[in-house]
Amino acid sequence: MSLIESRDGFLRMLRDELGMDLAEEDLFTGLDRLAVWDSMYLLRLITAMEEDSGRRIEVRRILEAGCLDEIRAWADTRGDRGAGGAR
Amino acid sequence: MSTLSTLAGPGYPTRGPALREPIAVVGRNDAWDQVRTDLAECGTALLHARLADWEPDEPDGPALRQLLGRDWSRYLDIAHPEIRRRYAASRLLLKYAAGAVLAADPDELELSYGPTGRPYLRGCDQIDISLSHTEDLLLVGLTTLGLVGVDAERADRRLYGKGMGRHVCTPYELISLANLAEPQRNPALIRLWTLKEAYSKAIGQGMQFRFTEFGFGPDGKPARVHRPDGTPGTGDEWAFRTFLLSNGYCVSVAVYDAGFGRAMDTRFLTMLDEECVEAITSTLASGEGPGRR
């Protein structure tokens, strides 16, 4: 199972790969409101998600994400788990 | 301070317009003569400061509100204290620097944003600006030549590894990096990253212009934009340079010379053409203006 398929797994990825120790509610915080977030973090996250899922991720689409959970949902292409879904 | 390359020194060649080392600014009335000199002699001035030196005295006070102007509501909307500090301090530094070279009160200057978020000083098209802040560093670029973009990162920030290069580098750059000794790869990638960020900011594209679609040559030679296959993509109208600050930050700058020549008088008020103002004033006074029939 890929880590990005669940929020718990995604939080683990953020902690282990990016050193970001976040709570679940932080996944829904606007990216411009996160204390540590910039374009380098974004590309490191994309790289980690690609490694985890074995799929190439379209960077341009990820750039439109407003929060980490939107990034996770877009990267997880199963399609039944949008960012507005049940938490 | 030094440039990143071991070949660097005072005579380190750059293509295009000259670019001097960033000037350290500590206080509100510090170093502006040097900034004005660089702008007059090179057409571009770079300055850097510590976040702690540029924090507003009263983070919610009327002075900051006055200085931020239309950015005030955006500032209040920032929830995280650290981001708010950087936001306020970076705009404080930018407006003081711009005020110094424009001979204007920093409070009079209005920072606006283009469609892609690129900042500019409204009504001051004689000068272009760029801003970068990371951790405790603030960086500002000013130019009268055309466009400027600046970017800074900690030189020891870990970037190289685990397929990251595929999102950042052109095929040519990936080969160049792979040919370096392992300890040199991360600093080389940080240099490339900051150059790409600086160029993207200068052209107002941000990350919409994918970093894999343009590149830079190896350190130690005058930098220019390369196409993905490594062939030159820009000429002498662009200048790029990377500096390693003594506080451990890697700083890159990109400047585009639009070819209008260097503005010798950048003062805020002299940008209004006197003859034009006189013609408008006399037309209005004679009652022939568009509002009177």
XYZ file of C-alpha atoms in Angstrom:
380
model
C 0.000 0.000 0.000
C 1.268 3.432 -0.956
C 1.770 5.958 1.855
C -0.185 8.652 0.013
C -3.326 6.521 0.036
C -3.932 7.465 3.660
C -3.450 10.653 5.624
C -1.557 8.795 8.332
C 0.866 7.445 5.764
C 1.198 10.857 4.148
C 2.001 12.451 7.506
C 4.672 9.787 8.029
C 6.145 10.624 4.644
C 6.222 14.332 5.458
C 7.990 13.590 8.722
C 10.496 11.035 7.446
C 11.356 12.538 4.074
C 10.967 16.258 4.694
C 11.431 16.521 8.448
C 7.992 18.142 8.786
C 6.315 16.969 11.971
C 2.696 17.914 11.327
C -0.709 17.118 12.799
C -3.588 15.969 10.603
C -5.279 19.375 10.708
C -2.120 20.897 9.226
C -2.870 19.001 6.026
C -5.794 21.370 5.487
C -3.916 24.564 6.286
C -3.186 26.815 3.304
C 0.344 26.272 2.017
C 1.046 29.971 2.436
C 0.278 29.624 6.124
C 2.639 26.758 6.878
C 5.665 27.844 8.861
C 8.063 25.838 6.748
C 7.013 25.525 3.158
C 8.587 26.643 -0.083
C 9.150 25.448 -3.627
C 12.072 23.264 -2.598
C 9.900 21.425 -0.077
C 7.299 20.980 -2.806
C 9.721 19.325 -5.201
C 11.163 17.139 -2.442
C 7.630 16.037 -1.598
C 6.823 15.276 -5.227
C 10.016 13.245 -5.492
C 9.121 11.311 -2.333
C 5.558 10.670 -3.587
C 6.879 9.403 -6.920
C 9.259 7.078 -5.116
C 6.450 5.831 -2.905
C 3.813 5.335 -5.584
C 6.034 4.342 -8.488
C 4.230 6.879 -10.684
C 5.359 10.108 -12.298
C 3.492 13.090 -10.891
C 2.513 16.094 -12.969
C 4.195 19.049 -11.245
C 2.067 21.645 -13.033
C -1.112 20.230 -11.548
C 0.361 20.009 -8.081
C 1.238 23.708 -8.269
C -2.485 24.461 -8.166
C -2.932 22.767 -4.788
C -3.894 24.998 -1.898
C -3.029 22.630 0.938
C -1.055 19.457 1.578
C -4.124 17.277 1.478
C -4.930 18.517 -2.026
C -1.417 17.548 -3.054
C -1.929 14.128 -1.553
C -5.310 13.677 -3.199
C -4.050 14.723 -6.630
C -1.023 12.493 -6.354
C -3.214 9.592 -5.343
C -4.898 9.046 -8.696
C -7.492 6.553 -7.517
C -9.992 9.402 -7.824
C -12.322 8.498 -4.960
C -10.473 10.452 -2.326
C -10.699 14.170 -3.065
C -9.406 16.793 -0.679
C -12.938 17.584 0.364
C -13.624 13.986 1.345
C -14.204 12.577 4.806
C -11.316 13.072 7.165
C 31.919 36.884 1.131
C 32.881 35.122 -2.056
C 31.371 33.906 -5.247
C 30.632 30.224 -5.223
C 33.347 29.095 -7.556
C 36.844 28.409 -6.388
C 37.853 30.359 -9.489
C 35.963 33.357 -8.218
C 37.509 36.636 -7.291
C 37.207 40.326 -7.964
C 37.918 39.761 -11.637
C 35.443 36.913 -12.022
C 33.886 37.485 -15.419
C 30.162 37.841 -15.993
C 28.298 38.205 -19.210
C 26.115 41.231 -19.622
C 25.725 44.005 -17.054
C 28.104 44.159 -14.101
C 26.893 42.744 -10.797
C 28.592 43.561 -7.520
C 28.481 41.619 -4.284
C 25.402 42.081 -2.117
C 25.744 44.905 0.420
C 25.048 44.059 4.061
C 22.477 46.441 5.546
C 22.141 46.546 9.329
C 20.232 49.673 10.308
C 17.508 51.865 8.833
C 20.043 54.508 7.803
C 22.864 52.184 6.886
C 24.689 51.556 3.629
C 22.352 53.480 1.363
C 25.243 55.473 -0.154
C 26.810 52.205 -1.292
C 23.466 51.000 -2.658
C 23.071 54.248 -4.622
C 26.643 53.968 -5.891
C 26.137 50.410 -7.139
C 22.910 51.417 -8.823
C 24.524 54.439 -10.482
C 27.661 52.612 -11.609
C 26.290 49.159 -12.461
C 22.585 49.760 -12.924
C 21.917 47.104 -10.281
C 22.284 46.960 -6.511
C 21.963 43.889 -4.299
C 21.556 44.045 -0.557
C 21.033 41.590 2.223
C 20.115 41.852 5.879
C 19.337 39.781 8.925
C 15.690 39.272 9.764
C 16.293 40.343 13.376
C 17.641 43.736 12.239
C 14.541 44.560 10.188
C 11.682 43.460 12.351
C 9.194 46.292 12.912
C 9.282 47.949 16.334
C 5.556 47.397 16.747
C 4.273 44.429 14.727
C 0.686 45.692 14.956
C 1.395 49.392 15.192
C 0.306 52.281 12.986
C 3.814 52.799 11.569
C 3.871 49.332 10.064
C 0.317 49.730 8.821
C 1.313 52.945 7.100
C 4.376 51.357 5.541
C 2.647 48.194 4.338
C -0.254 50.105 2.823
C -2.354 47.702 0.745
C -0.272 44.776 2.032
C -1.595 45.394 5.551
C -4.664 43.175 5.190
C -2.569 40.431 3.624
C -0.127 40.762 6.520
C -2.910 40.452 9.097
C -4.171 37.380 7.297
C -0.911 35.505 7.863
C -1.547 33.192 10.765
C 1.945 31.960 11.480
C 4.085 34.378 13.529
C 7.329 33.395 11.782
C 5.905 34.061 8.342
C 4.424 37.364 9.511
C 7.824 38.448 10.827
C 9.517 37.677 7.530
C 6.736 39.277 5.530
C 6.931 42.547 7.458
C 10.724 42.687 7.669
C 11.250 41.953 3.991
C 8.852 44.704 2.941
C 10.396 47.100 5.416
C 13.849 46.478 3.941
C 12.584 46.676 0.371
C 10.749 49.963 0.895
C 13.647 51.567 2.761
C 16.043 50.485 0.015
C 13.750 51.689 -2.755
C 13.077 54.892 -0.842
C 16.827 55.517 -0.546
C 17.458 55.230 -4.285
C 14.264 57.008 -5.307
C 14.694 59.796 -2.744
C 11.194 59.005 -1.537
C 9.614 58.367 1.822
C 9.292 54.558 2.201
C 5.685 55.088 3.287
C 4.910 56.720 -0.072
C 5.896 53.665 -2.077
C 3.202 51.188 -2.984
C 4.146 47.588 -3.541
C 1.909 45.925 -6.118
C 1.836 42.501 -7.706
C 1.507 41.448 -11.331
C -0.733 38.626 -12.589
C 1.870 35.993 -11.685
C 2.576 37.536 -8.285
C 5.678 39.383 -9.413
C 6.143 42.440 -7.165
C 6.709 45.945 -8.499
C 6.625 49.482 -7.198
C 3.496 51.072 -8.548
C 4.200 54.274 -10.436
C 7.975 53.732 -10.351
C 8.774 52.000 -13.610
C 12.286 53.447 -13.567
C 13.265 50.717 -11.155
C 12.602 46.991 -10.989
C 12.712 45.057 -7.742
C 13.036 41.512 -6.506
C 12.766 40.047 -3.048
C 13.786 36.799 -1.403
C 13.755 35.694 2.197
C 14.659 32.425 3.786
C 15.208 31.586 7.433
C 16.947 34.677 8.867
C 18.122 36.198 5.582
C 16.445 39.005 3.644
C 17.639 39.734 0.113
C 16.673 42.598 -2.195
C 17.633 43.325 -5.793
C 17.119 46.716 -7.459
C 17.864 47.564 -11.085
C 17.348 50.436 -13.474
C 18.362 48.312 -16.470
C 15.223 46.263 -17.004
C 14.407 43.194 -14.921
C 15.923 41.657 -11.813
C 15.342 38.416 -9.936
C 17.075 37.272 -6.749
C 16.996 34.102 -4.723
C 18.734 32.752 -1.632
C 19.030 29.385 0.055
C 21.199 28.010 2.791
C 24.237 26.612 0.989
C 24.112 23.431 3.084
C 20.399 22.733 2.557
C 20.035 19.128 1.405
C 18.658 18.962 -2.122
C 20.660 16.466 -4.116
C 19.556 12.849 -4.060
C 16.677 10.408 -4.529
C 15.591 11.520 -7.985
C 15.253 15.177 -7.008
C 17.520 16.251 -9.845
C 14.961 14.961 -12.354
C 12.561 17.720 -11.284
C 15.177 20.445 -11.122
C 17.730 19.792 -13.855
C 17.976 19.542 -17.612
C 19.536 16.372 -19.019
C 22.756 18.336 -19.576
C 22.817 19.489 -15.957
C 22.146 15.981 -14.666
C 25.198 14.706 -16.532
C 27.302 17.626 -15.309
C 26.264 16.980 -11.703
C 26.920 13.261 -11.978
C 30.445 14.026 -13.165
C 31.224 15.978 -9.991
C 32.712 14.428 -6.872
C 29.924 13.492 -4.450
C 30.580 16.316 -1.899
C 30.337 18.900 -4.698
C 26.965 17.780 -6.016
C 24.678 19.294 -3.404
C 26.297 22.762 -3.426
C 26.307 22.665 -7.221
C 22.598 21.828 -7.252
C 21.856 24.609 -4.741
C 23.645 27.013 -7.077
C 21.567 25.806 -10.030
C 18.375 26.030 -7.981
C 18.969 29.625 -6.884
C 19.956 30.659 -10.420
C 16.754 29.111 -11.780
C 14.627 30.734 -9.093
C 16.281 34.100 -9.751
C 15.750 33.833 -13.516
C 12.137 32.675 -13.050
C 11.454 35.601 -10.748
C 13.024 38.050 -13.189
C 10.761 36.890 -16.014
C 7.768 36.613 -13.680
C 7.104 32.928 -14.218
C 7.825 31.300 -10.868
C 7.632 27.542 -11.050
C 5.217 27.620 -13.989
C 8.329 27.609 -16.181
C 9.619 24.156 -15.347
C 13.159 24.009 -14.098
C 13.822 21.070 -16.409
C 13.173 23.245 -19.469
C 16.106 25.597 -18.986
C 19.458 25.287 -17.327
C 22.820 26.801 -16.516
C 26.361 25.731 -17.180
C 28.789 24.570 -14.531
C 30.227 26.924 -11.941
C 33.475 28.703 -12.745
C 32.377 30.178 -16.065
C 30.160 33.171 -16.820
C 26.626 31.892 -16.357
C 23.996 32.014 -19.076
C 20.709 30.229 -19.658
C 21.060 26.962 -21.555
C 18.496 24.946 -23.440
C 17.910 21.399 -22.141
C 20.606 20.036 -24.465
C 23.166 22.488 -23.105
C 23.240 24.926 -26.028
C 23.104 28.662 -25.166
C 19.631 30.117 -24.693
C 20.401 33.741 -23.765
C 23.030 36.266 -24.816
C 24.754 39.258 -23.284
C 21.476 40.976 -22.442
C 21.305 38.773 -19.338
C 23.743 38.682 -16.435
C 23.787 35.983 -13.761
C 25.924 35.636 -10.720
C 26.049 33.536 -7.582
C 27.569 34.597 -4.271
C 28.303 32.642 -1.139
C 27.678 34.928 1.825
C 29.808 34.585 4.946
C 26.676 33.643 6.924
C 26.275 30.462 4.869
C 23.684 31.501 2.298
C 23.986 30.933 -1.422
C 22.615 33.955 -3.275
C 21.938 34.211 -7.010
C 20.863 37.139 -9.131
C 19.581 37.469 -12.694
C 19.471 40.839 -14.463
C 18.038 41.624 -17.875
C 19.305 44.691 -19.668
C 16.429 46.038 -21.756
C 18.834 48.305 -23.634
C 17.404 51.664 -22.594
C 20.671 52.692 -20.971
C 21.269 53.388 -17.332
C 18.930 55.829 -15.587
C 21.192 58.437 -14.003
C 18.441 60.110 -12.028
C 16.117 57.677 -10.326
C 14.466 60.121 -7.967
C 10.768 59.587 -7.496
C 9.670 63.103 -8.429
C 11.945 63.609 -11.421
C 10.265 60.767 -13.232
C 7.422 63.124 -14.063
C 8.429 64.920 -17.237
C 8.392 68.615 -16.411
C 7.286 69.745 -19.864
C 4.453 67.240 -19.838
C 3.330 68.360 -16.384
C 3.475 71.986 -17.505
C 1.413 71.286 -20.639
C -1.266 69.469 -18.643
C -1.329 72.157 -15.972
C -1.700 74.988 -18.480
C -4.372 73.103 -20.438
C -6.389 72.544 -17.286
C -5.928 76.154 -16.240
C -7.158 77.431 -19.603
C -10.365 75.465 -19.267
C -9.714 73.282 -22.313
C -9.383 70.075 -20.357
C -11.569 67.069 -21.191
C -13.748 67.692 -18.156
C -14.873 71.164 -19.341
C -16.952 71.753 -22.423
